Short mmCIF file of C-alpha atoms in Angstrom, two decimals:
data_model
loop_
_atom_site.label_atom_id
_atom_site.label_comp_id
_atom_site.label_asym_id
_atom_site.label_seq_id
_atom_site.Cartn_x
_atom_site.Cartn_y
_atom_site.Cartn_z
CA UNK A 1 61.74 -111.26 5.80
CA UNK A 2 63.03 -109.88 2.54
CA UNK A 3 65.45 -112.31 0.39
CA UNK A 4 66.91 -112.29 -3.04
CA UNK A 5 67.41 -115.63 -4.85
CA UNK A 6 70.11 -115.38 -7.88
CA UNK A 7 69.73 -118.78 -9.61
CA UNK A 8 73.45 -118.85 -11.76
CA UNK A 9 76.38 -119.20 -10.10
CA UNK A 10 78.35 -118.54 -13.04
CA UNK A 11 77.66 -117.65 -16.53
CA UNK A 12 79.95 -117.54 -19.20
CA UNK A 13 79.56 -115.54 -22.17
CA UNK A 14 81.73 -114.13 -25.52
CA UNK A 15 82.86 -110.46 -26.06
CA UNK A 16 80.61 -108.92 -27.67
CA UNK A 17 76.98 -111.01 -26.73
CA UNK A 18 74.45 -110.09 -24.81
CA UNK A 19 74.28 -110.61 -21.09
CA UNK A 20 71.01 -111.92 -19.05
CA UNK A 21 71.53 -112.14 -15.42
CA UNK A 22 68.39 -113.47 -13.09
CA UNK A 23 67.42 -112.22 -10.15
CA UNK A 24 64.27 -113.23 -8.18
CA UNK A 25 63.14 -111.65 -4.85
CA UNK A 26 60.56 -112.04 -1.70
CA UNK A 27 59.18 -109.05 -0.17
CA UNK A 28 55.60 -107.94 0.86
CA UNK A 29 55.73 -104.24 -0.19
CA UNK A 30 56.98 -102.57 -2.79
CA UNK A 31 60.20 -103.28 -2.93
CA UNK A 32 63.82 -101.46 -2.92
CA UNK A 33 66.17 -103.26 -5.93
CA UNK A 34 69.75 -103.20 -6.58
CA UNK A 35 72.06 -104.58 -8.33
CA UNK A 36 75.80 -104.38 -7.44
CA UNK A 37 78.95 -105.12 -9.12
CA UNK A 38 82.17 -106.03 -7.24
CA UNK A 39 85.81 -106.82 -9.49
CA UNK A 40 88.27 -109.00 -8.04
CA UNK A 41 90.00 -107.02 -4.77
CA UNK A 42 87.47 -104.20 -4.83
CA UNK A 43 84.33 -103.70 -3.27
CA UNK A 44 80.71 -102.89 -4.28
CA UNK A 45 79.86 -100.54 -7.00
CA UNK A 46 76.58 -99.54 -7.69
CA UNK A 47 75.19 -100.03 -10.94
CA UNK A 48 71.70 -99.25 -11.12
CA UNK A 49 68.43 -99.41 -8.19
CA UNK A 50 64.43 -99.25 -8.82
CA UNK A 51 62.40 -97.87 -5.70
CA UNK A 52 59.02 -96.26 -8.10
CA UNK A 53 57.95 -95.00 -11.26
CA UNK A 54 59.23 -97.03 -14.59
CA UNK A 55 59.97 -100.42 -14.47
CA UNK A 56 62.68 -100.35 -17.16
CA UNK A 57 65.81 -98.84 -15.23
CA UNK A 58 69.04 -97.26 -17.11
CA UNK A 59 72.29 -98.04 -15.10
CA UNK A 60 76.07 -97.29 -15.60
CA UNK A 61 78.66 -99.34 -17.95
CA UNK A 62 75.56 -100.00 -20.19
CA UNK A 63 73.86 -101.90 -17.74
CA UNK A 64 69.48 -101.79 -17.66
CA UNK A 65 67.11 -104.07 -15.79
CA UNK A 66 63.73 -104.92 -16.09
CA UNK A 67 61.45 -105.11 -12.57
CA UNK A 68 58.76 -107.33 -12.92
CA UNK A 69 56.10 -107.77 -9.84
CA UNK A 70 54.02 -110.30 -11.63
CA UNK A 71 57.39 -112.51 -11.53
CA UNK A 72 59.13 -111.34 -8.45
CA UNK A 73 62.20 -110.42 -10.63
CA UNK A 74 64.66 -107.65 -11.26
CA UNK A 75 66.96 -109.30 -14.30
CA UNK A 76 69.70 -107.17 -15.10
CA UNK A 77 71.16 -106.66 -19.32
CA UNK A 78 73.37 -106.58 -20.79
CA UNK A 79 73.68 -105.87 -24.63
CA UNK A 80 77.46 -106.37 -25.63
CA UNK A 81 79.66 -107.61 -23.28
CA UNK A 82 83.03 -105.92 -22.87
CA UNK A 83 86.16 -108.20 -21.44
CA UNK A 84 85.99 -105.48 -18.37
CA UNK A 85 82.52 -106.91 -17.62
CA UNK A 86 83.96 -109.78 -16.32
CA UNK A 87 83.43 -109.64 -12.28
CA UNK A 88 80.30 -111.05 -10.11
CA UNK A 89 77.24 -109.23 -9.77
CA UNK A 90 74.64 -108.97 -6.93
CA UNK A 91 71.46 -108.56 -6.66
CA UNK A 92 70.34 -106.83 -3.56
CA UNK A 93 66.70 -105.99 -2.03
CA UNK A 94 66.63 -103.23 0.44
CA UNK A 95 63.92 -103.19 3.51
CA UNK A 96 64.46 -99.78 4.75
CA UNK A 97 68.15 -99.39 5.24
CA UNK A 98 68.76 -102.44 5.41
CA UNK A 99 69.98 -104.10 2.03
CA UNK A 100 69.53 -108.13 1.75
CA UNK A 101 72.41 -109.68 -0.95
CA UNK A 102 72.00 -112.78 -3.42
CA UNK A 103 74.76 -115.01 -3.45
CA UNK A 104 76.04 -113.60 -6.25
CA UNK A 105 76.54 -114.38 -10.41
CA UNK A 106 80.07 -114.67 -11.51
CA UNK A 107 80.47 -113.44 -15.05
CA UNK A 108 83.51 -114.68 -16.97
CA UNK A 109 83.80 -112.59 -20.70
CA UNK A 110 85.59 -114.89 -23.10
CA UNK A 111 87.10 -113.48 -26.09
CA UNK B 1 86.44 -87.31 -2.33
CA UNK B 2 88.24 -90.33 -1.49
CA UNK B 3 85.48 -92.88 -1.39
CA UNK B 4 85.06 -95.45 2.00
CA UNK B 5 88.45 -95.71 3.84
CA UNK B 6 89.26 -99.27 5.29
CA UNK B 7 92.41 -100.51 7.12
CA UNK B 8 93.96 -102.55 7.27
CA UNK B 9 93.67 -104.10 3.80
CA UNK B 10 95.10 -107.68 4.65
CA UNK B 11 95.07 -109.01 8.18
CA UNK B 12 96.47 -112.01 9.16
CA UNK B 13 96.25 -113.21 12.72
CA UNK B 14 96.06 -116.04 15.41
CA UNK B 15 93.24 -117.49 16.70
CA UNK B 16 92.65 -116.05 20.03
CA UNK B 17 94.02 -112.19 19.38
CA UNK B 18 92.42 -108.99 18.86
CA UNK B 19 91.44 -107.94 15.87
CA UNK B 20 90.41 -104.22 14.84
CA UNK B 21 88.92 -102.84 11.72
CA UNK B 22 88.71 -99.51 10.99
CA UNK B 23 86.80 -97.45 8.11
CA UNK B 24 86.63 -93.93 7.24
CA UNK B 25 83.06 -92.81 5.70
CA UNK B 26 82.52 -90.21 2.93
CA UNK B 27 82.33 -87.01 4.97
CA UNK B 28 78.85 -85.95 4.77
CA UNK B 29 77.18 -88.87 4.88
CA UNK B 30 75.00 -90.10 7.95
CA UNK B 31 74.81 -94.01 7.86
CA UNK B 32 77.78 -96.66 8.05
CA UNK B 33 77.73 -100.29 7.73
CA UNK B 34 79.72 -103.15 8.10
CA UNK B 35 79.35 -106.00 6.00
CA UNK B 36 80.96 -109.53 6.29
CA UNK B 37 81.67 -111.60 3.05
CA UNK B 38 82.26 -115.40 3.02
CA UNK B 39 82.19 -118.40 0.58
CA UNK B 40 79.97 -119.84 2.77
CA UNK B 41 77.03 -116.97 3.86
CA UNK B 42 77.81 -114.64 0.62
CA UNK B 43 77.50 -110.83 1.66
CA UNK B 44 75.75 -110.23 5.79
CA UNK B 45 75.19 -107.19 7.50
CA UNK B 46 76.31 -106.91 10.86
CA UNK B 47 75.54 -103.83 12.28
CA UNK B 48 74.55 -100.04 10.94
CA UNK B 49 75.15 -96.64 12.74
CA UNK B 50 72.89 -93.63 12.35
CA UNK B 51 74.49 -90.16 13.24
CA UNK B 52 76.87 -92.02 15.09
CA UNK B 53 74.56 -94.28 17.17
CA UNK B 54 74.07 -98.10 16.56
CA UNK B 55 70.64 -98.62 15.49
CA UNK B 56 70.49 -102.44 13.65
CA UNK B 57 73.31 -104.94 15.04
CA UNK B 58 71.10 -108.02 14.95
CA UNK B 59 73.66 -109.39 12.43
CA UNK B 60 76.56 -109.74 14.61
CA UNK B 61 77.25 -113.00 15.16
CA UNK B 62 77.93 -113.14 19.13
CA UNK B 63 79.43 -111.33 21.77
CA UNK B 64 82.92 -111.43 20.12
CA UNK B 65 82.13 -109.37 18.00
CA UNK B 66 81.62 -104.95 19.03
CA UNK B 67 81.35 -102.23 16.77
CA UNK B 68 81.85 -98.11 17.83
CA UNK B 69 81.22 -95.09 15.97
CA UNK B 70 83.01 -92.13 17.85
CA UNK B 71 82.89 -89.18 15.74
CA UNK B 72 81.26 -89.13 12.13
CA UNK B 73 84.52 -89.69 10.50
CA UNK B 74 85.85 -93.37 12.10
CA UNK B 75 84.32 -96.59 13.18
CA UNK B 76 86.13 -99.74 14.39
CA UNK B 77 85.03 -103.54 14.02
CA UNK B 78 86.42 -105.71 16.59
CA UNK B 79 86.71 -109.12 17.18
CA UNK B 80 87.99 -110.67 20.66
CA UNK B 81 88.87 -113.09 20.88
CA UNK B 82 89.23 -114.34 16.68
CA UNK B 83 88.63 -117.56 15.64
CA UNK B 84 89.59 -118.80 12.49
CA UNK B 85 85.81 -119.03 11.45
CA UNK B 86 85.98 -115.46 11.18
CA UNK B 87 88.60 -115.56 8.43
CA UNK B 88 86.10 -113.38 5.71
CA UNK B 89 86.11 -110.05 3.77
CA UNK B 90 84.48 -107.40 6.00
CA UNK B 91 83.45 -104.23 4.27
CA UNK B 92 82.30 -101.05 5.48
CA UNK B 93 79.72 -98.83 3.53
CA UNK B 94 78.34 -95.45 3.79
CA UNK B 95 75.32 -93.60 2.81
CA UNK B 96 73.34 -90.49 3.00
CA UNK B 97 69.87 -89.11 2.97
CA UNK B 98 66.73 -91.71 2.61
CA UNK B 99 66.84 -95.86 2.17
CA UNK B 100 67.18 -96.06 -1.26
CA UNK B 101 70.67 -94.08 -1.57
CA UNK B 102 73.31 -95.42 -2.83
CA UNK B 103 75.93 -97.21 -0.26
CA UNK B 104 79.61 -96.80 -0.98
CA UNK B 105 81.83 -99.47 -0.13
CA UNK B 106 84.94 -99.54 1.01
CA UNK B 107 87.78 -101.97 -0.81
CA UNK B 108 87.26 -103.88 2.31
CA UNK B 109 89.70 -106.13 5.05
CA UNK B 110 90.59 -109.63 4.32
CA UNK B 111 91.08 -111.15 7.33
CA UNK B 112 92.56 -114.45 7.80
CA UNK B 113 92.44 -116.12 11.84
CA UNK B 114 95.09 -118.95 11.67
#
């Protein structure tokens, strides 16, 4: 069965620095990736997926992420950090409609 | 478009009542789910509707627990009787066209079983 392992709980970081976030999956075939990002009170919002094709994926809000198969990972970057980045993020690995969550990274932006 | 429609936004009830959810899709698209969301078990499917018709509901967690998809427009999540173990988030999605779509969430119920 598919899973998604996101290995922070919570990161801190400054306004204005760059953002890593980790995200590490299991799957047998070519996998579906998401990540997610849900504010306090709201629900999901999609910020960028990777199904094919290049491995270096553009998202909204400035977002990318990198899919790597050699390492099972799809970390998602940040350059600059805005205070409105401040939320949790998940990582998410879909096996046909069916999408499989990580626990979750809570981001808190510091000014 | 107004995005997923969920209602209530804030339930609170006792342990042992009904409980119903209920979630407008984005008209158009074809595939609803509902999502549970807890401190505990982080973000769990529970069941998914194609074209109206159930086809995934391994994730519900026991009989308590029914989902219905009428018309392409509504769906209800119920839970009878609640227990406060159910106290979670529960959002509803939608999506269209092939697996790797985007899903739309709703803002989600917070439900609280006392």
């Amino acid at each position: 069965a598919q899973s998604v392992t996101q290995p922070d709980i919570h990161i801190t970081v400054s306004e204005g620095a760059s953002l890593e976030l980790r995200c590490n999956y299991s799957y047998g075939a070519t996998p579906y990736l998401f990540w997610y990002v849900q504010s306090p009170g709201q629900g999901l919002q999609l910020l960028l997926k990777y199904f094919s094709g290049d491995t270096l994926v553009q998202g909204i809000k400035g977002f990318e992420a990198e899919f790597k198969r050699s390492q099972s990972s799809f970390n998602l970057r940040k350059p600059s950090v805005h205070w409105s980045d401040a939320a949790e993020y998940f990582c998410a690995v879909g096996d046909d409609y069916k999408l499989s969550f990580g626990a979750g990274t809570t981001v808190t932006v510091r000014a | 478009d107004a995005g997923v429609i969920q209602s209530p936004r804030h339930e609170v009830t006792e342990m042992g009542q009904e409980v119903t959810l209920r979630c407008k899709p984005i008209s158009g698209h074809d595939y609803l789910f509902w999502y549970r969301q807890t401190m505990m078990r982080g973000l769990e499917l529970l069941i998914y509707f194609n074209n109206n018709v159930p086809i995934d509901d391994s994730g519900m967690p026991e009989d308590r627990f029914s989902a219905k998809m009428p018309n392409a427009s509504f769906s209800t999540l119920k839970i009878q009787p609640s227990e406060p173990r159910d106290s979670a988030v529960y959002f509803c999605a939608s999506s269209s066209g092939t697996a790797y779509n985007e899903q739309f969430f709703g803002p989600g119920t917070r439900l609280t079983v006392l």
